[in-house]
Amino acid sequence: MHARHFAQLVFLSAVWGASFPLIRIASPAFGPVPMACLRCALAALVLSFLMRVLRQAWPARTHWRSFTVLSLLTVVAPFVLFNWAGLVLPAGYSAVLNATAPLFGVLAGAAFKEERLTVRKFAGCAAGLAGVALLVRLGPVQPDLRVVLAVLACTAASASYGFGAILMKRATLSHQPLGASAAVHVAGAVVLLLPAATQAPRMQWAPEAVAALAILGAVTSGFMYWISMRLMREISAVAATSSAFLIPMFGVTWGGLFLGEPFTPGMVPGVLLVLLACALVTGFNPLRLRAGR
């Protein structure tokens, strides 16, 4: 992996890590489904504007079914699930659980015959599950049924990201990243429109929630999705999901700085196990980066 690729992964991690505190701010005001729909719509508007400025064409209609599937995996399901979990879990929790995405990316790669499962990778999966269990049990949130369900929601969202990364990589091989990113978010907004409309009367347009949603839609969804797809053109899908390694660090940091969320010593073993699991599963080691690798 080139150093510039690693720098881009760190940048993605820092921005995406900030999305979890923003979700904590916006989700109670808008509700999980309407917020996901508005986030997709804002991202689509930003990406459409960029397409117009850069004079890029929309993908052909024949490809929109595949874009809808990609949207369900990488936008619709994760947005709704993380939004719902944001009503219950601290931002740092969700960020750490998001770090399991590379594990699912490797499993997806094996299912699509693009990755080979090894003993090291199985050990990584076991370490990841143990890390999640420790995080829930030893963190500052008292585990109850709602917390467990929120943890499962985050894990399901991460799994969706992991499996979607394989299809995302394939999309970059046959489509321009900008047009594909815009199509994915348009499809997501359309899919979520009807269920979001039924819950729209309960939305609260608090200024801080509106600001958080604007950043989520324009930056962490629209612009960063495009950057991620551009990066996927040059590295593997599993390597691209390795940006999730650093998201817990940024998510916990932003949550502590902006929301005053605690980071207890009991969370450390869980965080370390999740990060170790991702390193084992993907073989990613930033200390061994070499040009051309």
PDB file of C-alpha atoms in Angstrom:
ATOM      1  CA  MET A   1       0.000   0.000   0.000  1.00  0.00           C
ATOM      2  CA  HIS A   2       1.364   3.427  -0.941  1.00  0.00           C
ATOM      3  CA  ALA A   3       1.855   6.033   1.779  1.00  0.00           C
ATOM      4  CA  ARG A   4      -0.629   8.349   0.037  1.00  0.00           C
ATOM      5  CA  HIS A   5      -3.278   5.613   0.212  1.00  0.00           C
ATOM      6  CA  PHE A   6      -2.666   5.229   3.933  1.00  0.00           C
ATOM      7  CA  ALA A   7      -2.910   9.021   4.383  1.00  0.00           C
ATOM      8  CA  GLN A   8      -6.274   8.973   2.615  1.00  0.00           C
ATOM      9  CA  LEU A   9      -7.450   6.145   4.870  1.00  0.00           C
ATOM     10  CA  VAL A  10      -6.498   8.168   7.959  1.00  0.00           C
ATOM     11  CA  PHE A  11      -8.374  11.174   6.557  1.00  0.00           C
ATOM     12  CA  LEU A  12     -11.455   9.046   5.880  1.00  0.00           C
ATOM     13  CA  SER A  13     -11.250   7.632   9.411  1.00  0.00           C
ATOM     14  CA  ALA A  14     -11.065  11.079  10.996  1.00  0.00           C
ATOM     15  CA  VAL A  15     -14.080  12.386   9.076  1.00  0.00           C
ATOM     16  CA  TRP A  16     -16.160   9.234   9.437  1.00  0.00           C
ATOM     17  CA  GLY A  17     -15.277   9.077  13.121  1.00  0.00           C
ATOM     18  CA  ALA A  18     -16.916  12.486  13.490  1.00  0.00           C
ATOM     19  CA  SER A  19     -20.155  11.126  12.032  1.00  0.00           C
ATOM     20  CA  PHE A  20     -21.004   9.193  15.198  1.00  0.00           C
ATOM     21  CA  PRO A  21     -21.265  12.220  17.531  1.00  0.00           C
ATOM     22  CA  LEU A  22     -23.230  13.986  14.788  1.00  0.00           C
ATOM     23  CA  ILE A  23     -25.630  11.038  14.638  1.00  0.00           C
ATOM     24  CA  ARG A  24     -26.095  11.291  18.400  1.00  0.00           C
ATOM     25  CA  ILE A  25     -27.098  14.938  17.964  1.00  0.00           C
ATOM     26  CA  ALA A  26     -29.394  14.582  14.953  1.00  0.00           C
ATOM     27  CA  SER A  27     -31.083  11.212  15.395  1.00  0.00           C
ATOM     28  CA  PRO A  28     -33.266  12.085  18.419  1.00  0.00           C
ATOM     29  CA  ALA A  29     -34.577  15.165  16.584  1.00  0.00           C
ATOM     30  CA  PHE A  30     -35.347  13.653  13.191  1.00  0.00           C
ATOM     31  CA  GLY A  31     -35.792   9.967  13.929  1.00  0.00           C
ATOM     32  CA  PRO A  32     -33.670   7.181  12.388  1.00  0.00           C
ATOM     33  CA  VAL A  33     -35.537   6.731   9.077  1.00  0.00           C
ATOM     34  CA  PRO A  34     -36.326  10.383   8.171  1.00  0.00           C
ATOM     35  CA  MET A  35     -32.774  11.331   9.091  1.00  0.00           C
ATOM     36  CA  ALA A  36     -31.370   8.630   6.807  1.00  0.00           C
ATOM     37  CA  CYS A  37     -33.594   9.815   3.951  1.00  0.00           C
ATOM     38  CA  LEU A  38     -32.609  13.474   4.394  1.00  0.00           C
ATOM     39  CA  ARG A  39     -28.950  12.495   4.648  1.00  0.00           C
ATOM     40  CA  CYS A  40     -29.165  10.591   1.346  1.00  0.00           C
ATOM     41  CA  ALA A  41     -31.000  13.477  -0.321  1.00  0.00           C
ATOM     42  CA  LEU A  42     -28.419  16.042   0.802  1.00  0.00           C
ATOM     43  CA  ALA A  43     -25.583  13.804  -0.362  1.00  0.00           C
ATOM     44  CA  ALA A  44     -27.303  13.344  -3.727  1.00  0.00           C
ATOM     45  CA  LEU A  45     -27.665  17.115  -4.132  1.00  0.00           C
ATOM     46  CA  VAL A  46     -23.998  17.756  -3.345  1.00  0.00           C
ATOM     47  CA  LEU A  47     -22.801  14.996  -5.680  1.00  0.00           C
ATOM     48  CA  SER A  48     -25.175  16.120  -8.434  1.00  0.00           C
ATOM     49  CA  PHE A  49     -23.751  19.637  -8.166  1.00  0.00           C
ATOM     50  CA  LEU A  50     -20.207  18.266  -8.429  1.00  0.00           C
ATOM     51  CA  MET A  51     -21.202  16.230 -11.476  1.00  0.00           C
ATOM     52  CA  ARG A  52     -22.553  19.372 -13.137  1.00  0.00           C
ATOM     53  CA  VAL A  53     -19.411  21.365 -12.326  1.00  0.00           C
ATOM     54  CA  LEU A  54     -17.125  18.563 -13.567  1.00  0.00           C
ATOM     55  CA  ARG A  55     -19.418  17.843 -16.536  1.00  0.00           C
ATOM     56  CA  GLN A  56     -19.856  14.174 -15.794  1.00  0.00           C
ATOM     57  CA  ALA A  57     -22.816  12.158 -17.056  1.00  0.00           C
ATOM     58  CA  TRP A  58     -25.201  10.027 -15.004  1.00  0.00           C
ATOM     59  CA  PRO A  59     -24.851   6.238 -15.303  1.00  0.00           C
ATOM     60  CA  ALA A  60     -27.135   4.513 -17.809  1.00  0.00           C
ATOM     61  CA  ARG A  61     -30.585   3.471 -16.580  1.00  0.00           C
ATOM     62  CA  THR A  62     -29.744  -0.201 -17.121  1.00  0.00           C
ATOM     63  CA  HIS A  63     -27.320  -0.036 -14.177  1.00  0.00           C
ATOM     64  CA  TRP A  64     -29.658   1.557 -11.637  1.00  0.00           C
ATOM     65  CA  ARG A  65     -30.903  -1.760 -10.276  1.00  0.00           C
ATOM     66  CA  SER A  66     -27.370  -2.688  -9.230  1.00  0.00           C
ATOM     67  CA  PHE A  67     -26.912   0.805  -7.760  1.00  0.00           C
ATOM     68  CA  THR A  68     -30.056   0.269  -5.689  1.00  0.00           C
ATOM     69  CA  VAL A  69     -28.638  -2.974  -4.280  1.00  0.00           C
ATOM     70  CA  LEU A  70     -25.364  -1.189  -3.515  1.00  0.00           C
ATOM     71  CA  SER A  71     -27.333   1.611  -1.867  1.00  0.00           C
ATOM     72  CA  LEU A  72     -29.224  -0.807   0.359  1.00  0.00           C
ATOM     73  CA  LEU A  73     -25.953  -2.304   1.610  1.00  0.00           C
ATOM     74  CA  THR A  74     -23.738   0.768   1.946  1.00  0.00           C
ATOM     75  CA  VAL A  75     -26.230   3.564   2.617  1.00  0.00           C
ATOM     76  CA  VAL A  76     -29.805   2.627   3.542  1.00  0.00           C
ATOM     77  CA  ALA A  77     -29.253  -0.202   6.033  1.00  0.00           C
ATOM     78  CA  PRO A  78     -26.168   1.278   7.775  1.00  0.00           C
ATOM     79  CA  PHE A  79     -27.686   4.760   8.059  1.00  0.00           C
ATOM     80  CA  VAL A  80     -30.945   3.528   9.591  1.00  0.00           C
ATOM     81  CA  LEU A  81     -29.235   1.046  11.925  1.00  0.00           C
ATOM     82  CA  PHE A  82     -26.564   3.446  13.176  1.00  0.00           C
ATOM     83  CA  ASN A  83     -29.195   6.179  13.569  1.00  0.00           C
ATOM     84  CA  TRP A  84     -31.311   3.903  15.749  1.00  0.00           C
ATOM     85  CA  ALA A  85     -28.275   2.795  17.767  1.00  0.00           C
ATOM     86  CA  GLY A  86     -27.395   6.467  18.235  1.00  0.00           C
ATOM     87  CA  LEU A  87     -30.540   6.846  20.340  1.00  0.00           C
ATOM     88  CA  VAL A  88     -29.085   4.373  22.837  1.00  0.00           C
ATOM     89  CA  LEU A  89     -25.298   4.040  22.584  1.00  0.00           C
ATOM     90  CA  PRO A  90     -22.533   6.619  23.092  1.00  0.00           C
ATOM     91  CA  ALA A  91     -20.797   7.669  19.880  1.00  0.00           C
ATOM     92  CA  GLY A  92     -17.613   5.858  20.923  1.00  0.00           C
ATOM     93  CA  TYR A  93     -19.458   2.543  21.221  1.00  0.00           C
ATOM     94  CA  SER A  94     -20.851   2.793  17.708  1.00  0.00           C
ATOM     95  CA  ALA A  95     -17.450   3.813  16.343  1.00  0.00           C
ATOM     96  CA  VAL A  96     -15.741   0.792  17.902  1.00  0.00           C
ATOM     97  CA  LEU A  97     -18.421  -1.578  16.652  1.00  0.00           C
ATOM     98  CA  ASN A  98     -18.020  -0.078  13.175  1.00  0.00           C
ATOM     99  CA  ALA A  99     -14.441  -1.371  13.281  1.00  0.00           C
ATOM    100  CA  THR A 100     -15.777  -4.882  12.730  1.00  0.00           C
ATOM    101  CA  ALA A 101     -16.585  -3.972   9.099  1.00  0.00           C
ATOM    102  CA  PRO A 102     -13.260  -5.349   7.760  1.00  0.00           C
ATOM    103  CA  LEU A 103     -14.039  -8.722   9.357  1.00  0.00           C
ATOM    104  CA  PHE A 104     -17.245  -8.920   7.382  1.00  0.00           C
ATOM    105  CA  GLY A 105     -15.427  -7.611   4.331  1.00  0.00           C
ATOM    106  CA  VAL A 106     -13.107 -10.607   4.404  1.00  0.00           C
ATOM    107  CA  LEU A 107     -16.011 -13.001   4.919  1.00  0.00           C
ATOM    108  CA  ALA A 108     -17.784 -11.372   1.984  1.00  0.00           C
ATOM    109  CA  GLY A 109     -14.638 -11.674  -0.094  1.00  0.00           C
ATOM    110  CA  ALA A 110     -14.517 -15.393   0.668  1.00  0.00           C
ATOM    111  CA  ALA A 111     -18.187 -15.789  -0.209  1.00  0.00           C
ATOM    112  CA  PHE A 112     -17.584 -14.055  -3.543  1.00  0.00           C
ATOM    113  CA  LYS A 113     -14.339 -16.024  -3.997  1.00  0.00           C
ATOM    114  CA  GLU A 114     -12.232 -12.882  -3.842  1.00  0.00           C
ATOM    115  CA  GLU A 115     -10.526 -13.675  -0.515  1.00  0.00           C
ATOM    116  CA  ARG A 116      -9.176 -16.874   1.037  1.00  0.00           C
ATOM    117  CA  LEU A 117     -10.053 -17.701   4.644  1.00  0.00           C
ATOM    118  CA  THR A 118      -7.068 -18.720   6.782  1.00  0.00           C
ATOM    119  CA  VAL A 119      -6.450 -19.701  10.404  1.00  0.00           C
ATOM    120  CA  ARG A 120      -5.255 -16.164  11.086  1.00  0.00           C
ATOM    121  CA  LYS A 121      -8.484 -14.730   9.751  1.00  0.00           C
ATOM    122  CA  PHE A 122     -10.616 -17.134  11.793  1.00  0.00           C
ATOM    123  CA  ALA A 123      -8.628 -16.119  14.882  1.00  0.00           C
ATOM    124  CA  GLY A 124      -9.351 -12.504  13.991  1.00  0.00           C
ATOM    125  CA  CYS A 125     -13.084 -13.172  13.818  1.00  0.00           C
ATOM    126  CA  ALA A 126     -12.971 -14.800  17.260  1.00  0.00           C
ATOM    127  CA  ALA A 127     -11.004 -11.875  18.695  1.00  0.00           C
ATOM    128  CA  GLY A 128     -13.497  -9.443  17.196  1.00  0.00           C
ATOM    129  CA  LEU A 129     -16.469 -11.161  18.787  1.00  0.00           C
ATOM    130  CA  ALA A 130     -14.657 -11.249  22.140  1.00  0.00           C
ATOM    131  CA  GLY A 131     -13.839  -7.546  21.828  1.00  0.00           C
ATOM    132  CA  VAL A 132     -17.443  -6.613  21.168  1.00  0.00           C
ATOM    133  CA  ALA A 133     -18.587  -8.698  24.138  1.00  0.00           C
ATOM    134  CA  LEU A 134     -16.024  -7.013  26.434  1.00  0.00           C
ATOM    135  CA  LEU A 135     -16.963  -3.575  25.197  1.00  0.00           C
ATOM    136  CA  VAL A 136     -20.621  -4.109  25.994  1.00  0.00           C
ATOM    137  CA  ARG A 137     -19.934  -5.682  29.375  1.00  0.00           C
ATOM    138  CA  LEU A 138     -17.189  -3.370  30.669  1.00  0.00           C
ATOM    139  CA  GLY A 139     -18.057  -0.009  29.098  1.00  0.00           C
ATOM    140  CA  PRO A 140     -19.825   2.909  30.815  1.00  0.00           C
ATOM    141  CA  VAL A 141     -23.277   1.871  29.563  1.00  0.00           C
ATOM    142  CA  GLN A 142     -25.211  -0.586  31.704  1.00  0.00           C
ATOM    143  CA  PRO A 143     -26.072  -3.549  29.441  1.00  0.00           C
ATOM    144  CA  ASP A 144     -29.783  -4.210  29.079  1.00  0.00           C
ATOM    145  CA  LEU A 145     -32.001  -5.470  26.272  1.00  0.00           C
ATOM    146  CA  ARG A 146     -32.090  -2.109  24.473  1.00  0.00           C
ATOM    147  CA  VAL A 147     -28.295  -1.779  24.628  1.00  0.00           C
ATOM    148  CA  VAL A 148     -27.821  -5.328  23.336  1.00  0.00           C
ATOM    149  CA  LEU A 149     -30.207  -4.638  20.453  1.00  0.00           C
ATOM    150  CA  ALA A 150     -28.340  -1.415  19.645  1.00  0.00           C
ATOM    151  CA  VAL A 151     -25.042  -3.320  19.628  1.00  0.00           C
ATOM    152  CA  LEU A 152     -26.565  -5.886  17.274  1.00  0.00           C
ATOM    153  CA  ALA A 153     -27.805  -3.036  15.067  1.00  0.00           C
ATOM    154  CA  CYS A 154     -24.277  -1.582  14.853  1.00  0.00           C
ATOM    155  CA  THR A 155     -22.842  -5.010  14.098  1.00  0.00           C
ATOM    156  CA  ALA A 156     -25.438  -5.580  11.376  1.00  0.00           C
ATOM    157  CA  ALA A 157     -24.616  -2.152   9.910  1.00  0.00           C
ATOM    158  CA  SER A 158     -20.917  -3.032   9.894  1.00  0.00           C
ATOM    159  CA  ALA A 159     -21.694  -6.345   8.211  1.00  0.00           C
ATOM    160  CA  SER A 160     -23.669  -4.466   5.573  1.00  0.00           C
ATOM    161  CA  TYR A 161     -20.689  -2.179   4.961  1.00  0.00           C
ATOM    162  CA  GLY A 162     -18.340  -5.159   4.745  1.00  0.00           C
ATOM    163  CA  PHE A 163     -20.422  -7.042   2.186  1.00  0.00           C
ATOM    164  CA  GLY A 164     -21.249  -3.852   0.321  1.00  0.00           C
ATOM    165  CA  ALA A 165     -17.552  -3.028  -0.060  1.00  0.00           C
ATOM    166  CA  ILE A 166     -17.144  -5.935  -2.480  1.00  0.00           C
ATOM    167  CA  LEU A 167     -19.935  -4.611  -4.709  1.00  0.00           C
ATOM    168  CA  MET A 168     -18.612  -1.086  -4.271  1.00  0.00           C
ATOM    169  CA  LYS A 169     -15.216  -2.181  -5.579  1.00  0.00           C
ATOM    170  CA  ARG A 170     -16.845  -3.827  -8.589  1.00  0.00           C
ATOM    171  CA  ALA A 171     -18.831  -0.669  -9.320  1.00  0.00           C
ATOM    172  CA  THR A 172     -15.625   1.386  -9.490  1.00  0.00           C
ATOM    173  CA  LEU A 173     -14.311  -0.890 -12.246  1.00  0.00           C
ATOM    174  CA  SER A 174     -17.178  -0.102 -14.620  1.00  0.00           C
ATOM    175  CA  HIS A 175     -18.427   3.357 -13.554  1.00  0.00           C
ATOM    176  CA  GLN A 176     -17.026   6.766 -12.735  1.00  0.00           C
ATOM    177  CA  PRO A 177     -16.838   7.088  -8.908  1.00  0.00           C
ATOM    178  CA  LEU A 178     -18.669  10.420  -8.850  1.00  0.00           C
ATOM    179  CA  GLY A 179     -21.619   9.300 -10.963  1.00  0.00           C
ATOM    180  CA  ALA A 180     -21.860   6.000  -9.101  1.00  0.00           C
ATOM    181  CA  SER A 181     -21.782   7.784  -5.718  1.00  0.00           C
ATOM    182  CA  ALA A 182     -24.554  10.144  -6.791  1.00  0.00           C
ATOM    183  CA  ALA A 183     -26.694   7.296  -8.136  1.00  0.00           C
ATOM    184  CA  VAL A 184     -26.290   5.322  -4.899  1.00  0.00           C
ATOM    185  CA  HIS A 185     -27.549   8.233  -2.791  1.00  0.00           C
ATOM    186  CA  VAL A 186     -30.418   9.062  -5.138  1.00  0.00           C
ATOM    187  CA  ALA A 187     -31.516   5.413  -4.925  1.00  0.00           C
ATOM    188  CA  GLY A 188     -31.215   5.528  -1.138  1.00  0.00           C
ATOM    189  CA  ALA A 189     -33.369   8.648  -0.863  1.00  0.00           C
ATOM    190  CA  VAL A 190     -36.038   7.100  -3.099  1.00  0.00           C
ATOM    191  CA  VAL A 191     -36.094   3.821  -1.136  1.00  0.00           C
ATOM    192  CA  LEU A 192     -36.439   5.669   2.182  1.00  0.00           C
ATOM    193  CA  LEU A 193     -38.877   8.343   0.991  1.00  0.00           C
ATOM    194  CA  LEU A 194     -42.188   6.612   1.796  1.00  0.00           C
ATOM    195  CA  PRO A 195     -41.291   5.273   5.277  1.00  0.00           C
ATOM    196  CA  ALA A 196     -39.654   8.611   6.097  1.00  0.00           C
ATOM    197  CA  ALA A 197     -42.767  10.534   5.034  1.00  0.00           C
ATOM    198  CA  THR A 198     -44.933   8.592   7.502  1.00  0.00           C
ATOM    199  CA  GLN A 199     -42.680   9.726  10.368  1.00  0.00           C
ATOM    200  CA  ALA A 200     -41.998  13.259   9.133  1.00  0.00           C
ATOM    201  CA  PRO A 201     -44.605  14.993  11.369  1.00  0.00           C
ATOM    202  CA  ARG A 202     -42.604  13.984  14.460  1.00  0.00           C
ATOM    203  CA  MET A 203     -39.372  15.618  13.272  1.00  0.00           C
ATOM    204  CA  GLN A 204     -37.953  18.484  15.340  1.00  0.00           C
ATOM    205  CA  TRP A 205     -35.905  21.105  13.478  1.00  0.00           C
ATOM    206  CA  ALA A 206     -33.558  22.096  16.288  1.00  0.00           C
ATOM    207  CA  PRO A 207     -30.658  24.261  14.998  1.00  0.00           C
ATOM    208  CA  GLU A 208     -27.914  21.939  16.288  1.00  0.00           C
ATOM    209  CA  ALA A 209     -29.661  18.910  14.780  1.00  0.00           C
ATOM    210  CA  VAL A 210     -30.031  20.656  11.415  1.00  0.00           C
ATOM    211  CA  ALA A 211     -26.341  21.600  11.440  1.00  0.00           C
ATOM    212  CA  ALA A 212     -25.324  18.034  12.305  1.00  0.00           C
ATOM    213  CA  LEU A 213     -27.530  16.627   9.542  1.00  0.00           C
ATOM    214  CA  ALA A 214     -26.113  19.093   7.003  1.00  0.00           C
ATOM    215  CA  ILE A 215     -22.554  17.975   7.772  1.00  0.00           C
ATOM    216  CA  LEU A 216     -23.548  14.307   7.677  1.00  0.00           C
ATOM    217  CA  GLY A 217     -25.266  14.666   4.325  1.00  0.00           C
ATOM    218  CA  ALA A 218     -22.884  16.989   2.504  1.00  0.00           C
ATOM    219  CA  VAL A 219     -19.546  15.848   3.911  1.00  0.00           C
ATOM    220  CA  THR A 220     -19.465  12.450   5.623  1.00  0.00           C
ATOM    221  CA  SER A 221     -21.966  10.906   3.191  1.00  0.00           C
ATOM    222  CA  GLY A 222     -21.741  12.671  -0.156  1.00  0.00           C
ATOM    223  CA  PHE A 223     -18.196  13.959  -0.502  1.00  0.00           C
ATOM    224  CA  MET A 224     -16.478  11.201   1.510  1.00  0.00           C
ATOM    225  CA  TYR A 225     -18.378   8.407  -0.252  1.00  0.00           C
ATOM    226  CA  TRP A 226     -16.996   9.748  -3.520  1.00  0.00           C
ATOM    227  CA  ILE A 227     -13.463   9.909  -2.075  1.00  0.00           C
ATOM    228  CA  SER A 228     -13.836   6.341  -0.826  1.00  0.00           C
ATOM    229  CA  MET A 229     -14.924   5.089  -4.253  1.00  0.00           C
ATOM    230  CA  ARG A 230     -12.003   6.864  -5.898  1.00  0.00           C
ATOM    231  CA  LEU A 231      -9.642   5.193  -3.445  1.00  0.00           C
ATOM    232  CA  MET A 232     -11.211   1.792  -4.118  1.00  0.00           C
ATOM    233  CA  ARG A 233     -10.158   2.086  -7.735  1.00  0.00           C
ATOM    234  CA  GLU A 234      -6.544   1.803  -6.600  1.00  0.00           C
ATOM    235  CA  ILE A 235      -6.653  -0.580  -3.629  1.00  0.00           C
ATOM    236  CA  SER A 236      -8.623  -3.691  -2.667  1.00  0.00           C
ATOM    237  CA  ALA A 237     -12.039  -3.550  -1.033  1.00  0.00           C
ATOM    238  CA  VAL A 238     -10.692  -5.115   2.183  1.00  0.00           C
ATOM    239  CA  ALA A 239      -7.819  -2.605   2.324  1.00  0.00           C
ATOM    240  CA  ALA A 240     -10.327   0.215   1.835  1.00  0.00           C
ATOM    241  CA  THR A 241     -12.475  -0.974   4.744  1.00  0.00           C
ATOM    242  CA  SER A 242      -9.343  -0.933   6.916  1.00  0.00           C
ATOM    243  CA  SER A 243     -10.031   2.769   7.462  1.00  0.00           C
ATOM    244  CA  ALA A 244     -12.364   1.394  10.144  1.00  0.00           C
ATOM    245  CA  PHE A 245      -9.239   0.580  12.184  1.00  0.00           C
ATOM    246  CA  LEU A 246      -8.801   4.196  13.200  1.00  0.00           C
ATOM    247  CA  ILE A 247     -12.459   5.224  13.352  1.00  0.00           C
ATOM    248  CA  PRO A 248     -12.832   4.089  17.014  1.00  0.00           C
ATOM    249  CA  MET A 249      -9.984   6.364  18.076  1.00  0.00           C
ATOM    250  CA  PHE A 250     -11.510   9.350  16.291  1.00  0.00           C
ATOM    251  CA  GLY A 251     -15.083   8.456  17.265  1.00  0.00           C
ATOM    252  CA  VAL A 252     -14.221   8.206  20.963  1.00  0.00           C
ATOM    253  CA  THR A 253     -12.139  11.402  20.750  1.00  0.00           C
ATOM    254  CA  TRP A 254     -14.863  13.441  19.032  1.00  0.00           C
ATOM    255  CA  GLY A 255     -17.512  11.995  21.369  1.00  0.00           C
ATOM    256  CA  GLY A 256     -15.466  13.020  24.394  1.00  0.00           C
ATOM    257  CA  LEU A 257     -14.651  16.495  23.060  1.00  0.00           C
ATOM    258  CA  PHE A 258     -18.093  17.496  21.789  1.00  0.00           C
ATOM    259  CA  LEU A 259     -20.535  15.380  23.814  1.00  0.00           C
ATOM    260  CA  GLY A 260     -18.588  14.798  27.021  1.00  0.00           C
ATOM    261  CA  GLU A 261     -18.914  11.029  26.666  1.00  0.00           C
ATOM    262  CA  PRO A 262     -16.728   9.041  29.083  1.00  0.00           C
ATOM    263  CA  PHE A 263     -14.058   6.584  28.062  1.00  0.00           C
ATOM    264  CA  THR A 264     -13.607   4.129  30.920  1.00  0.00           C
ATOM    265  CA  PRO A 265     -10.568   1.862  31.445  1.00  0.00           C
ATOM    266  CA  GLY A 266     -12.902  -1.103  31.062  1.00  0.00           C
ATOM    267  CA  MET A 267     -13.378  -0.251  27.378  1.00  0.00           C
ATOM    268  CA  VAL A 268      -9.658  -0.577  26.567  1.00  0.00           C
ATOM    269  CA  PRO A 269      -9.511  -4.404  26.309  1.00  0.00           C
ATOM    270  CA  GLY A 270     -12.550  -4.462  24.034  1.00  0.00           C
ATOM    271  CA  VAL A 271     -11.185  -1.729  21.780  1.00  0.00           C
ATOM    272  CA  LEU A 272      -7.771  -3.422  21.534  1.00  0.00           C
ATOM    273  CA  LEU A 273      -9.323  -6.799  20.722  1.00  0.00           C
ATOM    274  CA  VAL A 274     -11.470  -5.311  17.959  1.00  0.00           C
ATOM    275  CA  LEU A 275      -8.450  -3.575  16.428  1.00  0.00           C
ATOM    276  CA  LEU A 276      -6.345  -6.729  16.766  1.00  0.00           C
ATOM    277  CA  ALA A 277      -9.113  -8.703  15.104  1.00  0.00           C
ATOM    278  CA  CYS A 278      -9.193  -6.350  12.136  1.00  0.00           C
ATOM    279  CA  ALA A 279      -5.400  -6.501  11.789  1.00  0.00           C
ATOM    280  CA  LEU A 280      -5.457 -10.316  11.859  1.00  0.00           C
ATOM    281  CA  VAL A 281      -8.303 -10.602   9.394  1.00  0.00           C
ATOM    282  CA  THR A 282      -6.990  -8.135   6.823  1.00  0.00           C
ATOM    283  CA  GLY A 283      -3.253  -8.445   7.387  1.00  0.00           C
ATOM    284  CA  PHE A 284      -3.108  -4.653   7.470  1.00  0.00           C
ATOM    285  CA  ASN A 285      -0.073  -3.236   9.299  1.00  0.00           C
ATOM    286  CA  PRO A 286       0.735   0.470   8.847  1.00  0.00           C
ATOM    287  CA  LEU A 287       4.204  -0.139  10.344  1.00  0.00           C
ATOM    288  CA  ARG A 288       5.086  -2.235   7.307  1.00  0.00           C
ATOM    289  CA  LEU A 289       3.847   0.067   4.592  1.00  0.00           C
ATOM    290  CA  ARG A 290       6.092   0.007   1.549  1.00  0.00           C
ATOM    291  CA  ALA A 291       5.824   1.855  -1.690  1.00  0.00           C
ATOM    292  CA  GLY A 292       4.155  -0.262  -4.290  1.00  0.00           C
ATOM    293  CA  ARG A 293       2.652  -2.715  -1.834  1.00  0.00           C
TER     294      ARG A 293
END
